[in-house]
Structures are given as C-alpha cells and as structure tokens.
C-alpha cells in the first residue's frame, strides 16, 4: 500500500488557510500555491539518495554530498497542476517537466485525457505527478496510468488537498505510489467537489469560471 504523507509543517498549514479562503483573489492564490508547492518539494525530496564528493574551499578540502544519479520529472496535470510547477522548480531547477492534459467531465466525473508529453527516458526518472486537488481520484489514477504506460516505474503523487475517497482510489489502483498532501478533508459534495476544499483550483488559479 502506498503511504499517505500529510505535510503538517506550520508554514504549509498557514498558507493553506489563505489558499482556502474565498476572500483570496487570483494573484494571491497563485502566489500562495507556488509557495506551498516549494515547501512541499522540500519534504517530498527528503529521501533522495546522496553521494559523496569533495570540493576545495578557500581553506581546505571538504568532504560533501550531492544528489546522485536519477533526475526528477515533474508531471503536472493540466490545468491546475501548472500552478505548482514553478514553486517546485525554485527548489529543483534541473527537474524535467512533462504535461498531462485531463479534464473531469462535469456530468460523469470521469477524466478525459487530451494531451500527454513526457521527458525522454522517463523509465529512469523519479516522476512526481502534481495536481492540487485529489477529489474522486479518477484524474490522479488516469495520470499515473498515463505515466506508467509510457514507462515510468518510480512515481509519487503530490496534491494540496485530498478527499478520503480519492486517497483510497489511488492507493488501491496504484499501491506502489506514495501520496503527499497538505490536508485530507471531510469528503465530496454532490458535484464531486472537495468539502470544505478550496473550490475549483483551475478556475481560482487562472481567473476562469
Ligand atoms: O479527483 P477527481 O475527481 O478526478 O478531480 C480532480 C481533478 O479535477 C480538477 O481538474 P478539472 O477537471 O477541473 O480540470 P482543470 O484543471 O482544467 O480545471 C483537478 O485539478 C483535478 O485534475
Ligand atoms: O474540489 C475540487 C474537486 C475537483 N476539482 C477542483 O478543482 N476542486
Ligand atoms: Mg477545474
């Protein structure tokens, strides 16, 4: 079973409060989502393997560490996942970025794929699928299916807010995938929105409705 990591760092929780508020406008929402993504990147990369190296300081030889081998691929789910990419890149500027286009049919709540472009050698990379909202889990499962079908073997899922049903759906469809979230909320309403959630993440990020 993939592990669920709820990132309860005070800075993440503080910023999430303002992201949730309906009083927060597009500019501030966008800024806060990037900041939380940056802080989550710090936590999600905690287990990256290090390798030994040496550098000469102005004073002598220092035995140090660098991140080894595999490079990361960030794969935001369009549209809302885009809102988290720059924050993560601020921490991991060498990461490659793929894109998966999915929208959730408002009637059936089923995900519809319309785009997929991944970096080369995806099978050799640690892949982080990014979407602020994990509601029914249909989109996340489809996004993880899409990266695995194209060769990915090491996949993590990073979201801001999850519903319990979405977490369970990802864990049963993809038991090898760890899930990183800032909060797990109460549930879903009749339209498949997370309650209390933060509303429609894509609309709030891009000012559409
Ligand atoms: O867990 P699920 O029930 O599948 O719902 C979550 C999906 O819904 C939202 O995308 P949306 O369909 O609104 O597309 P958008 O980002 O283009 O607005 C969100 O960004 C997720 O991708
Ligand atoms: O609460 C939700 C559910 C799906 N998509 C969103 O943007 N918000
Ligand atoms: Mg949307």
mmCIF file of C-alpha atoms and ligand atoms in Angstrom:
data_model
loop_
_atom_site.group_PDB
_atom_site.id
_atom_site.type_symbol
_atom_site.label_atom_id
_atom_site.label_comp_id
_atom_site.label_asym_id
_atom_site.label_seq_id
_atom_site.Cartn_x
_atom_site.Cartn_y
_atom_site.Cartn_z
ATOM 1 C CA UNK A 1 0.000 0.000 0.000
ATOM 2 C CA UNK A 2 1.365 3.436 -0.930
ATOM 3 C CA UNK A 3 1.913 5.642 2.102
ATOM 4 C CA UNK A 4 -0.080 8.802 2.692
ATOM 5 C CA UNK A 5 2.118 11.666 3.910
ATOM 6 C CA UNK A 6 0.215 14.632 5.344
ATOM 7 C CA UNK A 7 2.702 17.511 5.377
ATOM 8 C CA UNK A 8 1.810 19.386 8.525
ATOM 9 C CA UNK A 9 4.672 21.897 8.612
ATOM 10 C CA UNK A 10 3.318 25.130 10.152
ATOM 11 C CA UNK A 11 4.284 27.225 7.097
ATOM 12 C CA UNK A 12 2.372 24.864 4.797
ATOM 13 C CA UNK A 13 -0.686 24.839 7.058
ATOM 14 C CA UNK A 14 -0.654 28.641 7.475
ATOM 15 C CA UNK A 15 -0.501 29.300 3.750
ATOM 16 C CA UNK A 16 -3.145 26.652 3.013
ATOM 17 C CA UNK A 17 -5.574 28.537 5.259
ATOM 18 C CA UNK A 18 -5.352 31.606 2.985
ATOM 19 C CA UNK A 19 -5.498 29.452 -0.160
ATOM 20 C CA UNK A 20 -8.800 28.021 1.082
ATOM 21 C CA UNK A 21 -10.383 31.397 1.878
ATOM 22 C CA UNK A 22 -12.919 32.593 -0.683
ATOM 23 C CA UNK A 23 -11.687 36.130 0.043
ATOM 24 C CA UNK A 24 -8.305 35.332 -1.557
ATOM 25 C CA UNK A 25 -8.090 36.686 -5.116
ATOM 26 C CA UNK A 26 -6.321 35.218 -8.145
ATOM 27 C CA UNK A 27 -2.970 36.958 -7.706
ATOM 28 C CA UNK A 28 -2.554 35.997 -4.062
ATOM 29 C CA UNK A 29 -3.974 32.482 -4.635
ATOM 30 C CA UNK A 30 -1.420 31.830 -7.367
ATOM 31 C CA UNK A 31 1.421 33.146 -5.224
ATOM 32 C CA UNK A 32 0.424 31.066 -2.194
ATOM 33 C CA UNK A 33 0.023 27.859 -4.244
ATOM 34 C CA UNK A 34 3.577 28.307 -5.584
ATOM 35 C CA UNK A 35 4.905 28.916 -2.078
ATOM 36 C CA UNK A 36 3.216 25.827 -0.653
ATOM 37 C CA UNK A 37 4.470 23.756 -3.603
ATOM 38 C CA UNK A 38 8.007 24.941 -2.845
ATOM 39 C CA UNK A 39 7.690 23.925 0.793
ATOM 40 C CA UNK A 40 6.157 20.568 -0.158
ATOM 41 C CA UNK A 41 9.051 19.955 -2.576
ATOM 42 C CA UNK A 42 11.419 20.267 0.357
ATOM 43 C CA UNK A 43 9.554 17.492 2.196
ATOM 44 C CA UNK A 44 8.936 15.215 -0.797
ATOM 45 C CA UNK A 45 12.641 15.133 -1.719
ATOM 46 C CA UNK A 46 13.717 14.141 1.800
ATOM 47 C CA UNK A 47 14.593 10.591 0.673
ATOM 48 C CA UNK A 48 16.600 11.479 -2.469
ATOM 49 C CA UNK A 49 19.841 9.495 -2.376
ATOM 50 C CA UNK A 50 23.075 11.402 -1.810
ATOM 51 C CA UNK A 51 26.551 10.503 -2.969
ATOM 52 C CA UNK A 52 29.934 11.596 -1.647
ATOM 53 C CA UNK A 53 32.075 14.224 -3.320
ATOM 54 C CA UNK A 54 34.860 16.602 -2.376
ATOM 55 C CA UNK A 55 35.305 20.298 -3.067
ATOM 56 C CA UNK A 56 38.118 22.677 -2.280
ATOM 57 C CA UNK A 57 37.036 25.516 -0.081
ATOM 58 C CA UNK A 58 39.275 28.602 0.238
ATOM 59 C CA UNK A 59 40.666 26.914 3.364
ATOM 60 C CA UNK A 60 40.916 23.184 2.572
ATOM 61 C CA UNK A 61 39.289 20.046 1.245
ATOM 62 C CA UNK A 62 35.657 19.439 2.255
ATOM 63 C CA UNK A 63 34.025 16.002 2.060
ATOM 64 C CA UNK A 64 30.453 16.742 0.986
ATOM 65 C CA UNK A 65 27.285 15.266 -0.522
ATOM 66 C CA UNK A 66 25.457 15.789 -3.794
ATOM 67 C CA UNK A 67 22.180 14.326 -5.031
ATOM 68 C CA UNK A 68 23.064 11.231 -7.016
ATOM 69 C CA UNK A 69 22.013 9.752 -10.323
ATOM 70 C CA UNK A 70 18.395 9.766 -11.356
ATOM 71 C CA UNK A 71 16.898 13.074 -12.302
ATOM 72 C CA UNK A 72 13.383 14.107 -11.475
ATOM 73 C CA UNK A 73 10.464 14.550 -13.822
ATOM 74 C CA UNK A 74 7.632 16.774 -12.664
ATOM 75 C CA UNK A 75 4.354 15.943 -14.385
ATOM 76 C CA UNK A 76 1.619 18.497 -13.679
ATOM 77 C CA UNK A 77 -1.952 17.582 -14.594
ATOM 78 C CA UNK A 78 -3.377 20.417 -16.722
ATOM 79 C CA UNK A 79 -4.578 22.847 -15.867
ATOM 80 C CA UNK A 80 -4.390 23.208 -12.131
ATOM 81 C CA UNK A 81 -1.144 21.262 -11.665
ATOM 82 C CA UNK A 82 0.644 24.027 -13.579
ATOM 83 C CA UNK A 83 0.092 26.292 -10.600
ATOM 84 C CA UNK A 84 2.555 24.263 -8.502
ATOM 85 C CA UNK A 85 5.383 23.755 -11.024
ATOM 86 C CA UNK A 86 7.369 26.978 -10.629
ATOM 87 C CA UNK A 87 7.394 26.623 -6.851
ATOM 88 C CA UNK A 88 8.931 23.156 -7.134
ATOM 89 C CA UNK A 89 11.393 24.283 -9.813
ATOM 90 C CA UNK A 90 12.591 27.013 -7.455
ATOM 91 C CA UNK A 91 13.882 24.164 -5.240
ATOM 92 C CA UNK A 92 14.838 21.690 -8.013
ATOM 93 C CA UNK A 93 15.786 23.794 -11.053
ATOM 94 C CA UNK A 94 17.181 20.848 -13.047
ATOM 95 C CA UNK A 95 13.976 18.802 -12.978
ATOM 96 C CA UNK A 96 12.448 17.985 -16.353
ATOM 97 C CA UNK A 97 8.760 18.774 -16.841
ATOM 98 C CA UNK A 98 6.152 16.664 -18.648
ATOM 99 C CA UNK A 99 2.473 17.536 -19.058
ATOM 100 C CA UNK A 100 -0.725 15.526 -18.946
ATOM 101 C CA UNK A 101 -3.933 17.186 -20.096
ATOM 102 C CA UNK A 102 -7.005 15.828 -18.332
ATOM 103 C CA UNK A 103 -10.366 17.314 -17.600
ATOM 104 C CA UNK A 104 -13.089 15.873 -15.479
ATOM 105 C CA UNK A 105 -16.395 15.548 -17.301
ATOM 106 C CA UNK A 106 -18.774 17.582 -15.109
ATOM 107 C CA UNK A 107 -21.650 15.092 -15.571
ATOM 108 C CA UNK A 108 -19.920 11.725 -15.247
ATOM 109 C CA UNK A 109 -16.886 12.968 -13.217
ATOM 110 C CA UNK A 110 -14.782 10.696 -15.458
ATOM 111 C CA UNK A 111 -11.355 12.008 -16.535
ATOM 112 C CA UNK A 112 -10.816 12.672 -20.235
ATOM 113 C CA UNK A 113 -7.208 12.724 -21.490
ATOM 114 C CA UNK A 114 -6.426 15.304 -24.196
ATOM 115 C CA UNK A 115 -2.643 15.673 -24.053
ATOM 116 C CA UNK A 116 0.464 13.848 -22.871
ATOM 117 C CA UNK A 117 4.082 14.820 -23.432
ATOM 118 C CA UNK A 118 6.772 13.423 -21.142
ATOM 119 C CA UNK A 119 10.548 13.933 -20.974
ATOM 120 C CA UNK A 120 12.746 11.231 -22.561
ATOM 121 C CA UNK A 121 13.944 8.227 -20.523
ATOM 122 C CA UNK A 122 11.000 8.533 -18.179
ATOM 123 C CA UNK A 123 11.691 4.965 -17.008
ATOM 124 C CA UNK A 124 14.952 6.156 -15.427
ATOM 125 C CA UNK A 125 13.451 9.103 -13.572
ATOM 126 C CA UNK A 126 11.706 9.712 -10.295
ATOM 127 C CA UNK A 127 8.343 11.007 -11.500
ATOM 128 C CA UNK A 128 6.216 13.354 -9.386
ATOM 129 C CA UNK A 129 2.636 13.697 -10.657
ATOM 130 C CA UNK A 130 1.258 17.052 -9.476
ATOM 131 C CA UNK A 131 -2.351 18.142 -9.067
ATOM 132 C CA UNK A 132 -3.653 20.399 -6.299
ATOM 133 C CA UNK A 133 -6.949 18.501 -5.998
ATOM 134 C CA UNK A 134 -7.422 14.773 -5.315
ATOM 135 C CA UNK A 135 -11.221 14.512 -5.269
ATOM 136 C CA UNK A 136 -12.741 11.246 -6.569
ATOM 137 C CA UNK A 137 -9.219 10.209 -7.577
ATOM 138 C CA UNK A 138 -10.238 9.486 -11.170
ATOM 139 C CA UNK A 139 -7.880 12.100 -12.623
ATOM 140 C CA UNK A 140 -4.915 11.091 -10.462
ATOM 141 C CA UNK A 141 -5.354 7.396 -11.301
ATOM 142 C CA UNK A 142 -5.596 8.251 -15.019
ATOM 143 C CA UNK A 143 -2.500 10.487 -14.819
ATOM 144 C CA UNK A 144 -0.489 7.782 -13.048
ATOM 145 C CA UNK A 145 -1.766 5.202 -15.598
ATOM 146 C CA UNK A 146 -0.551 7.529 -18.369
ATOM 147 C CA UNK A 147 2.992 7.907 -16.993
ATOM 148 C CA UNK A 148 3.293 4.189 -16.222
ATOM 149 C CA UNK A 149 2.053 3.235 -19.716
ATOM 150 C CA UNK A 150 4.934 5.326 -21.057
ATOM 151 C CA UNK A 151 7.493 3.542 -18.902
ATOM 152 C CA UNK A 152 7.616 5.281 -15.514
ATOM 153 C CA UNK A 153 8.291 2.925 -12.614
ATOM 154 C CA UNK A 154 9.040 5.267 -9.691
ATOM 155 C CA UNK A 155 6.056 7.559 -9.211
ATOM 156 C CA UNK A 156 4.913 9.867 -6.394
ATOM 157 C CA UNK A 157 1.709 11.915 -6.266
ATOM 158 C CA UNK A 158 1.712 15.450 -4.844
ATOM 159 C CA UNK A 159 -1.553 17.287 -4.086
ATOM 160 C CA UNK A 160 -2.641 20.174 -1.915
ATOM 161 C CA UNK A 161 -5.992 18.888 -0.691
ATOM 162 C CA UNK A 162 -7.388 15.346 -0.838
ATOM 163 C CA UNK A 163 -10.720 13.695 -0.118
ATOM 164 C CA UNK A 164 -10.561 10.321 1.644
ATOM 165 C CA UNK A 165 -12.231 8.632 -1.356
ATOM 166 C CA UNK A 166 -9.523 9.913 -3.709
ATOM 167 C CA UNK A 167 -6.738 8.699 -1.446
ATOM 168 C CA UNK A 168 -8.324 5.232 -1.259
ATOM 169 C CA UNK A 169 -8.834 5.065 -5.012
ATOM 170 C CA UNK A 170 -5.191 5.889 -5.761
ATOM 171 C CA UNK A 171 -3.948 3.517 -3.071
ATOM 172 C CA UNK A 172 -5.955 0.615 -4.468
ATOM 173 C CA UNK A 173 -5.184 1.316 -8.164
ATOM 174 C CA UNK A 174 -1.508 2.172 -7.592
ATOM 175 C CA UNK A 175 -0.300 0.620 -4.322
ATOM 176 C CA UNK A 176 3.319 1.449 -5.189
ATOM 177 C CA UNK A 177 2.684 5.226 -5.277
ATOM 178 C CA UNK A 178 3.236 7.354 -2.169
ATOM 179 C CA UNK A 179 0.856 10.314 -1.843
ATOM 180 C CA UNK A 180 1.918 13.689 -0.394
ATOM 181 C CA UNK A 181 -0.792 16.149 0.626
ATOM 182 C CA UNK A 182 -1.133 19.250 2.792
ATOM 183 C CA UNK A 183 -4.586 18.203 4.060
ATOM 184 C CA UNK A 184 -7.178 15.436 3.932
ATOM 185 C CA UNK A 185 -10.659 16.937 4.054
ATOM 186 C CA UNK A 186 -14.081 15.621 5.065
ATOM 187 C CA UNK A 187 -15.426 14.359 1.739
ATOM 188 C CA UNK A 188 -17.083 15.301 -1.551
ATOM 189 C CA UNK A 189 -20.281 17.166 -2.353
ATOM 190 C CA UNK A 190 -22.848 16.122 -4.994
ATOM 191 C CA UNK A 191 -20.771 17.755 -7.738
ATOM 192 C CA UNK A 192 -17.600 15.926 -6.742
ATOM 193 C CA UNK A 193 -16.029 18.998 -5.110
ATOM 194 C CA UNK A 194 -13.926 18.537 -2.010
ATOM 195 C CA UNK A 195 -15.646 19.768 1.175
ATOM 196 C CA UNK A 196 -14.531 22.183 2.524
ATOM 197 C CA UNK A 197 -11.650 22.126 -0.019
ATOM 198 C CA UNK A 198 -10.777 25.362 -1.758
ATOM 199 C CA UNK A 199 -13.213 25.420 -4.683
ATOM 200 C CA UNK A 200 -12.183 24.906 -8.291
ATOM 201 C CA UNK A 201 -8.393 25.095 -8.273
ATOM 202 C CA UNK A 202 -8.040 25.684 -12.027
ATOM 203 C CA UNK A 203 -10.582 28.482 -12.037
ATOM 204 C CA UNK A 204 -9.052 30.163 -8.988
ATOM 205 C CA UNK A 205 -5.536 29.952 -10.447
ATOM 206 C CA UNK A 206 -6.405 31.229 -13.892
ATOM 207 C CA UNK A 207 -9.346 33.509 -13.154
ATOM 208 C CA UNK A 208 -11.826 31.495 -15.249
ATOM 209 C CA UNK A 209 -15.304 30.390 -14.269
HETATM 210 O O1 LIG B 1 -10.120 13.563 -8.396
HETATM 211 P P1 LIG B 1 -11.055 13.992 -9.489
HETATM 212 O O2 LIG B 1 -12.489 13.755 -9.126
HETATM 213 O O3 LIG B 1 -10.703 13.412 -10.821
HETATM 214 O O4 LIG B 1 -10.970 15.587 -9.579
HETATM 215 C C1 LIG B 1 -9.769 16.274 -9.539
HETATM 216 C C2 LIG B 1 -9.472 16.922 -10.852
HETATM 217 O O5 LIG B 1 -10.388 17.994 -11.087
HETATM 218 C C3 LIG B 1 -9.643 19.197 -11.339
HETATM 219 O O6 LIG B 1 -9.376 19.381 -12.672
HETATM 220 P P2 LIG B 1 -10.516 19.874 -13.706
HETATM 221 O O7 LIG B 1 -11.234 18.728 -14.303
HETATM 222 O O8 LIG B 1 -11.347 20.922 -13.045
HETATM 223 O O9 LIG B 1 -9.661 20.495 -14.886
HETATM 224 P P3 LIG B 1 -8.940 21.917 -14.955
HETATM 225 O O10 LIG B 1 -7.700 21.805 -14.095
HETATM 226 O O11 LIG B 1 -8.622 22.042 -16.394
HETATM 227 O O12 LIG B 1 -9.878 22.956 -14.453
HETATM 228 C C4 LIG B 1 -8.369 18.974 -10.557
HETATM 229 O O13 LIG B 1 -7.321 19.821 -10.937
HETATM 230 C C5 LIG B 1 -8.085 17.518 -10.799
HETATM 231 O O14 LIG B 1 -7.386 17.277 -12.005
HETATM 232 O O1 LIG B 2 -12.833 20.372 -5.113
HETATM 233 C C1 LIG B 2 -12.427 20.206 -6.280
HETATM 234 C C2 LIG B 2 -12.634 18.984 -6.977
HETATM 235 C C3 LIG B 2 -12.151 18.870 -8.237
HETATM 236 N N1 LIG B 2 -11.505 19.903 -8.796
HETATM 237 C C4 LIG B 2 -11.296 21.071 -8.146
HETATM 238 O O2 LIG B 2 -10.681 21.995 -8.687
HETATM 239 N N2 LIG B 2 -11.782 21.187 -6.903
HETATM 240 MG MG1 LIG B 3 -11.122 22.793 -12.866
#
